[in-house]
Amino acid sequence: MTEDARTAGLRAQVAELMPQAKSDLAQLVSFKSVADPRQFPPEECDRAAQWVADAFAAAGLTTVGLHETPDGSTAVVASRPAPAGAPTVLLYCHYDVQPPMDEGAWRTPPWELTERDGRWYGRGSADCKGNIVMHLTALRALGPDLPLGVTLVAEGSEEQGTGGLERFVEAGPDLLRADAIVIGDCGNFAAGVPTLTETLRGNVNVVVTIETLAGPLHSGMFGGPAPDALAALIQVLASLRDKRGDTTIDGLPNDQVWPGVQYPSEQFHADAGVLRDVELTGAGTVADMLWARPALTVLGIDAPPVVGSAAAVPAIARARLNLRIPPGTDPAQAYRALVDHLDAHTPWRAKVTIELEGMGAPFRSRTGGPARAAMEAALAASYGRPATTQGQGGSIPLCNVFSATYPDAEIMLLGVEEPKCLIHAPNESVDPKEIEHMALAEALFLATYAG
């Protein structure tokens, strides 16, 4: 069978499977699988894990198990061994999701897959249950007689960042060993533009606390000479960015350039929902700022709330900081630079305490291998245009664990999560055409990489 005929046959097969894909996604979205027992019953994650295990068993994976990971969550592992001499591919996804956040901001029920204006809405419809359906549809299109080995791992606590699967891999590396790893937790630069994600930023999270007084003081009697902890914190936070919006941490480079696909500022303005007439930040291009340079975000501040606040000088103030770092930056060095900067820029000799919450290394995938070549060709065949590359501002620590544990494996990041999906936000959605095209690309990849 020629490649053109195979592509046409798989394209028709995937198209025929799309009603089932929608039904699968509706069932998955209905599970309130937030891996946080303080918010949702753990039974919701258990039900999602069992559904994933049963679905991939029905799709032809012959060895299926539910495995407890060191953080107490459940990983689904399903596999079919490779024929003699054929490679093995590991397909990754996660079935846990972010909480819906402000349910009042949703235009559709968050736990009910709803079609609207050609998109499918619901929490997890893209991140990452849409990618589960992508993997599932690709395997169904190929049928049970796979030309290579396939292992599916679906994580149950990725959104919590508790590292369960990372430690599970390190403790038992043989279970997931593969020649190529497809991380189904990313997406295209835009819908209809086939894209491989090549880089991920690392991160450093800290909580900084500034104390100046034994307790709050009357602002009329003491305000002026009494050192204001909140004012000190504001001054410190202001030192972390310059007037253009560039992150300015002493000793941390902030002039790197992104060499790949560029992100038009007008498109980013729309994708990010930036308010009209509000300018983007930073002196570099959008791609430079997003994928090649460090970015400091103030995630939260503990300070007296406006409602109920008193006429008092604050004695203590805290902020939670998230520093994203690009490939080539060591997270330990970035943490040290951030600590030194915060110490140096705290005014009035105020007492400053810095607590490290966690850190993760950035990641860069290898290029030029046979799996990458097969995937690029599969994406081009599915979409009818060449594949491109991008970076991603987020972090997936598991990629570094896979790279260290399986140094010879090719790791590729892709999926259905293009910008309009609004992952982690209210009104998350997925373009069903992205599920269809990405499932076809993955099926083509599995068929051709085996050869």
PDB file of C-alpha atoms in Angstrom, residues 112-252:
ATOM      1  CA  GLU A 112     -20.749  19.050  30.591  1.00  0.00           C
ATOM      2  CA  LEU A 113     -19.262  18.960  27.089  1.00  0.00           C
ATOM      3  CA  THR A 114     -21.182  21.587  25.116  1.00  0.00           C
ATOM      4  CA  GLU A 115     -20.852  22.415  21.438  1.00  0.00           C
ATOM      5  CA  ARG A 116     -20.928  26.124  20.673  1.00  0.00           C
ATOM      6  CA  ASP A 117     -19.813  27.943  17.515  1.00  0.00           C
ATOM      7  CA  GLY A 118     -18.032  24.847  16.276  1.00  0.00           C
ATOM      8  CA  ARG A 119     -15.990  24.277  19.463  1.00  0.00           C
ATOM      9  CA  TRP A 120     -16.478  21.801  22.306  1.00  0.00           C
ATOM     10  CA  TYR A 121     -16.524  23.479  25.747  1.00  0.00           C
ATOM     11  CA  GLY A 122     -15.833  21.954  29.152  1.00  0.00           C
ATOM     12  CA  ARG A 123     -13.121  21.747  31.786  1.00  0.00           C
ATOM     13  CA  GLY A 124     -10.377  19.498  30.477  1.00  0.00           C
ATOM     14  CA  SER A 125     -11.760  19.431  26.935  1.00  0.00           C
ATOM     15  CA  ALA A 126      -8.277  20.429  25.771  1.00  0.00           C
ATOM     16  CA  ASP A 127      -5.990  20.098  28.810  1.00  0.00           C
ATOM     17  CA  CYS A 128      -5.629  17.232  28.826  1.00  0.00           C
ATOM     18  CA  LYS A 129      -8.654  15.064  28.152  1.00  0.00           C
ATOM     19  CA  GLY A 130      -8.695  16.213  24.537  1.00  0.00           C
ATOM     20  CA  ASN A 131      -5.234  14.702  24.207  1.00  0.00           C
ATOM     21  CA  ILE A 132      -6.420  11.440  25.768  1.00  0.00           C
ATOM     22  CA  VAL A 133      -9.053  11.295  23.025  1.00  0.00           C
ATOM     23  CA  MET A 134      -6.371  12.125  20.428  1.00  0.00           C
ATOM     24  CA  HIS A 135      -4.307   9.105  21.519  1.00  0.00           C
ATOM     25  CA  LEU A 136      -7.374   6.893  21.730  1.00  0.00           C
ATOM     26  CA  THR A 137      -8.677   7.848  18.292  1.00  0.00           C
ATOM     27  CA  ALA A 138      -5.270   7.296  16.687  1.00  0.00           C
ATOM     28  CA  LEU A 139      -5.047   3.775  18.120  1.00  0.00           C
ATOM     29  CA  ARG A 140      -8.604   2.946  17.103  1.00  0.00           C
ATOM     30  CA  ALA A 141      -7.889   4.107  13.561  1.00  0.00           C
ATOM     31  CA  LEU A 142      -4.887   1.783  13.324  1.00  0.00           C
ATOM     32  CA  GLY A 143      -6.664  -1.207  14.809  1.00  0.00           C
ATOM     33  CA  PRO A 144      -5.266  -3.766  17.264  1.00  0.00           C
ATOM     34  CA  ASP A 145      -2.539  -5.184  14.992  1.00  0.00           C
ATOM     35  CA  LEU A 146      -0.023  -2.435  15.679  1.00  0.00           C
ATOM     36  CA  PRO A 147       3.246  -2.454  13.720  1.00  0.00           C
ATOM     37  CA  LEU A 148       5.262  -1.363  16.776  1.00  0.00           C
ATOM     38  CA  GLY A 149       5.122  -1.395  20.542  1.00  0.00           C
ATOM     39  CA  VAL A 150       2.914   1.168  22.265  1.00  0.00           C
ATOM     40  CA  THR A 151       2.740   2.117  25.929  1.00  0.00           C
ATOM     41  CA  LEU A 152       0.188   4.622  27.203  1.00  0.00           C
ATOM     42  CA  VAL A 153       0.683   6.401  30.528  1.00  0.00           C
ATOM     43  CA  ALA A 154      -2.011   8.709  31.880  1.00  0.00           C
ATOM     44  CA  GLU A 155      -1.002  10.701  34.938  1.00  0.00           C
ATOM     45  CA  GLY A 156      -3.428  11.591  37.730  1.00  0.00           C
ATOM     46  CA  SER A 157      -1.877  14.622  39.448  1.00  0.00           C
ATOM     47  CA  GLU A 158      -0.070  16.672  36.806  1.00  0.00           C
ATOM     48  CA  GLU A 159      -1.981  19.868  37.541  1.00  0.00           C
ATOM     49  CA  GLN A 160      -1.065  19.713  41.234  1.00  0.00           C
ATOM     50  CA  GLY A 161       2.661  19.583  40.473  1.00  0.00           C
ATOM     51  CA  THR A 162       3.303  17.046  43.235  1.00  0.00           C
ATOM     52  CA  GLY A 163       5.748  15.010  41.148  1.00  0.00           C
ATOM     53  CA  GLY A 164       4.122  11.618  41.603  1.00  0.00           C
ATOM     54  CA  LEU A 165       4.810  10.284  38.133  1.00  0.00           C
ATOM     55  CA  GLU A 166       8.330  11.697  38.081  1.00  0.00           C
ATOM     56  CA  ARG A 167       9.265   9.665  41.171  1.00  0.00           C
ATOM     57  CA  PHE A 168       7.355   6.656  39.846  1.00  0.00           C
ATOM     58  CA  VAL A 169       9.472   6.682  36.654  1.00  0.00           C
ATOM     59  CA  GLU A 170      12.715   7.041  38.592  1.00  0.00           C
ATOM     60  CA  ALA A 171      11.791   4.147  40.905  1.00  0.00           C
ATOM     61  CA  GLY A 172      10.840   1.737  38.095  1.00  0.00           C
ATOM     62  CA  PRO A 173      12.199   2.937  34.745  1.00  0.00           C
ATOM     63  CA  ASP A 174      11.679  -0.293  32.803  1.00  0.00           C
ATOM     64  CA  LEU A 175       7.877  -0.056  32.830  1.00  0.00           C
ATOM     65  CA  LEU A 176       7.801   3.003  30.551  1.00  0.00           C
ATOM     66  CA  ARG A 177      11.031   2.516  28.601  1.00  0.00           C
ATOM     67  CA  ALA A 178      10.608   3.483  24.933  1.00  0.00           C
ATOM     68  CA  ASP A 179      12.474   4.569  21.800  1.00  0.00           C
ATOM     69  CA  ALA A 180      10.257   7.631  21.267  1.00  0.00           C
ATOM     70  CA  ILE A 181       8.065   9.558  23.693  1.00  0.00           C
ATOM     71  CA  VAL A 182       5.064  11.622  22.582  1.00  0.00           C
ATOM     72  CA  ILE A 183       4.047  14.138  25.253  1.00  0.00           C
ATOM     73  CA  GLY A 184       0.391  14.854  24.531  1.00  0.00           C
ATOM     74  CA  ASP A 185       0.117  17.973  26.697  1.00  0.00           C
ATOM     75  CA  CYS A 186       0.898  20.813  24.299  1.00  0.00           C
ATOM     76  CA  GLY A 187      -0.608  22.089  21.070  1.00  0.00           C
ATOM     77  CA  ASN A 188      -0.288  24.013  17.849  1.00  0.00           C
ATOM     78  CA  PHE A 189       0.832  27.590  17.446  1.00  0.00           C
ATOM     79  CA  ALA A 190      -2.671  28.216  16.079  1.00  0.00           C
ATOM     80  CA  ALA A 191      -5.513  25.978  14.982  1.00  0.00           C
ATOM     81  CA  GLY A 192      -4.619  24.458  11.632  1.00  0.00           C
ATOM     82  CA  VAL A 193      -0.869  25.118  12.008  1.00  0.00           C
ATOM     83  CA  PRO A 194       0.950  21.833  12.817  1.00  0.00           C
ATOM     84  CA  THR A 195       3.509  22.588  15.500  1.00  0.00           C
ATOM     85  CA  LEU A 196       6.090  20.762  17.568  1.00  0.00           C
ATOM     86  CA  THR A 197       7.016  22.392  20.877  1.00  0.00           C
ATOM     87  CA  GLU A 198      10.817  22.334  21.226  1.00  0.00           C
ATOM     88  CA  THR A 199      11.460  24.200  24.474  1.00  0.00           C
ATOM     89  CA  LEU A 200       9.868  24.603  27.885  1.00  0.00           C
ATOM     90  CA  ARG A 201      10.756  27.188  30.468  1.00  0.00           C
ATOM     91  CA  GLY A 202      11.773  26.099  33.928  1.00  0.00           C
ATOM     92  CA  ASN A 203      10.502  27.774  37.051  1.00  0.00           C
ATOM     93  CA  VAL A 204      11.460  29.003  40.503  1.00  0.00           C
ATOM     94  CA  ASN A 205       8.692  29.701  43.029  1.00  0.00           C
ATOM     95  CA  VAL A 206       9.371  31.635  46.237  1.00  0.00           C
ATOM     96  CA  VAL A 207       7.427  33.403  48.965  1.00  0.00           C
ATOM     97  CA  VAL A 208       9.045  36.636  50.184  1.00  0.00           C
ATOM     98  CA  THR A 209       8.051  38.078  53.564  1.00  0.00           C
ATOM     99  CA  ILE A 210       8.980  41.581  54.733  1.00  0.00           C
ATOM    100  CA  GLU A 211       8.638  42.612  58.387  1.00  0.00           C
ATOM    101  CA  THR A 212       9.276  46.065  59.811  1.00  0.00           C
ATOM    102  CA  LEU A 213       7.323  46.473  63.055  1.00  0.00           C
ATOM    103  CA  ALA A 214       6.307  44.470  66.106  1.00  0.00           C
ATOM    104  CA  GLY A 215       2.697  45.112  65.050  1.00  0.00           C
ATOM    105  CA  PRO A 216       0.503  47.553  63.071  1.00  0.00           C
ATOM    106  CA  LEU A 217       0.599  51.185  64.199  1.00  0.00           C
ATOM    107  CA  HIS A 218      -1.882  54.051  63.916  1.00  0.00           C
ATOM    108  CA  SER A 219      -1.013  55.786  60.639  1.00  0.00           C
ATOM    109  CA  GLY A 220      -1.790  59.244  62.045  1.00  0.00           C
ATOM    110  CA  MET A 221       0.349  58.898  65.142  1.00  0.00           C
ATOM    111  CA  PHE A 222       3.231  56.925  63.607  1.00  0.00           C
ATOM    112  CA  GLY A 223       2.951  57.159  59.804  1.00  0.00           C
ATOM    113  CA  GLY A 224       5.966  58.765  58.147  1.00  0.00           C
ATOM    114  CA  PRO A 225       8.977  57.592  60.127  1.00  0.00           C
ATOM    115  CA  ALA A 226       7.475  54.172  60.907  1.00  0.00           C
ATOM    116  CA  PRO A 227       8.700  51.778  58.191  1.00  0.00           C
ATOM    117  CA  ASP A 228       5.736  50.495  56.185  1.00  0.00           C
ATOM    118  CA  ALA A 229       6.172  46.779  55.359  1.00  0.00           C
ATOM    119  CA  LEU A 230       3.746  46.913  52.452  1.00  0.00           C
ATOM    120  CA  ALA A 231       5.499  49.955  50.969  1.00  0.00           C
ATOM    121  CA  ALA A 232       8.813  48.108  51.301  1.00  0.00           C
ATOM    122  CA  LEU A 233       7.365  45.078  49.516  1.00  0.00           C
ATOM    123  CA  ILE A 234       5.982  47.267  46.736  1.00  0.00           C
ATOM    124  CA  GLN A 235       9.434  48.810  46.278  1.00  0.00           C
ATOM    125  CA  VAL A 236      11.058  45.377  46.103  1.00  0.00           C
ATOM    126  CA  LEU A 237       8.504  44.071  43.597  1.00  0.00           C
ATOM    127  CA  ALA A 238       8.914  47.176  41.446  1.00  0.00           C
ATOM    128  CA  SER A 239      12.651  46.448  41.160  1.00  0.00           C
ATOM    129  CA  LEU A 240      11.924  43.140  39.405  1.00  0.00           C
ATOM    130  CA  ARG A 241      10.771  44.821  36.166  1.00  0.00           C
ATOM    131  CA  ASP A 242      11.869  47.982  34.383  1.00  0.00           C
ATOM    132  CA  LYS A 243       9.584  50.573  32.822  1.00  0.00           C
ATOM    133  CA  ARG A 244       9.382  48.570  29.561  1.00  0.00           C
ATOM    134  CA  GLY A 245       8.286  45.463  31.434  1.00  0.00           C
ATOM    135  CA  ASP A 246      11.518  43.485  31.068  1.00  0.00           C
ATOM    136  CA  THR A 247      12.348  41.231  34.013  1.00  0.00           C
ATOM    137  CA  THR A 248      15.384  42.747  35.710  1.00  0.00           C
ATOM    138  CA  ILE A 249      16.931  40.404  38.252  1.00  0.00           C
ATOM    139  CA  ASP A 250      20.545  41.240  39.015  1.00  0.00           C
ATOM    140  CA  GLY A 251      22.845  38.661  37.433  1.00  0.00           C
ATOM    141  CA  LEU A 252      20.147  37.021  35.284  1.00  0.00           C
TER     142      LEU A 252
END
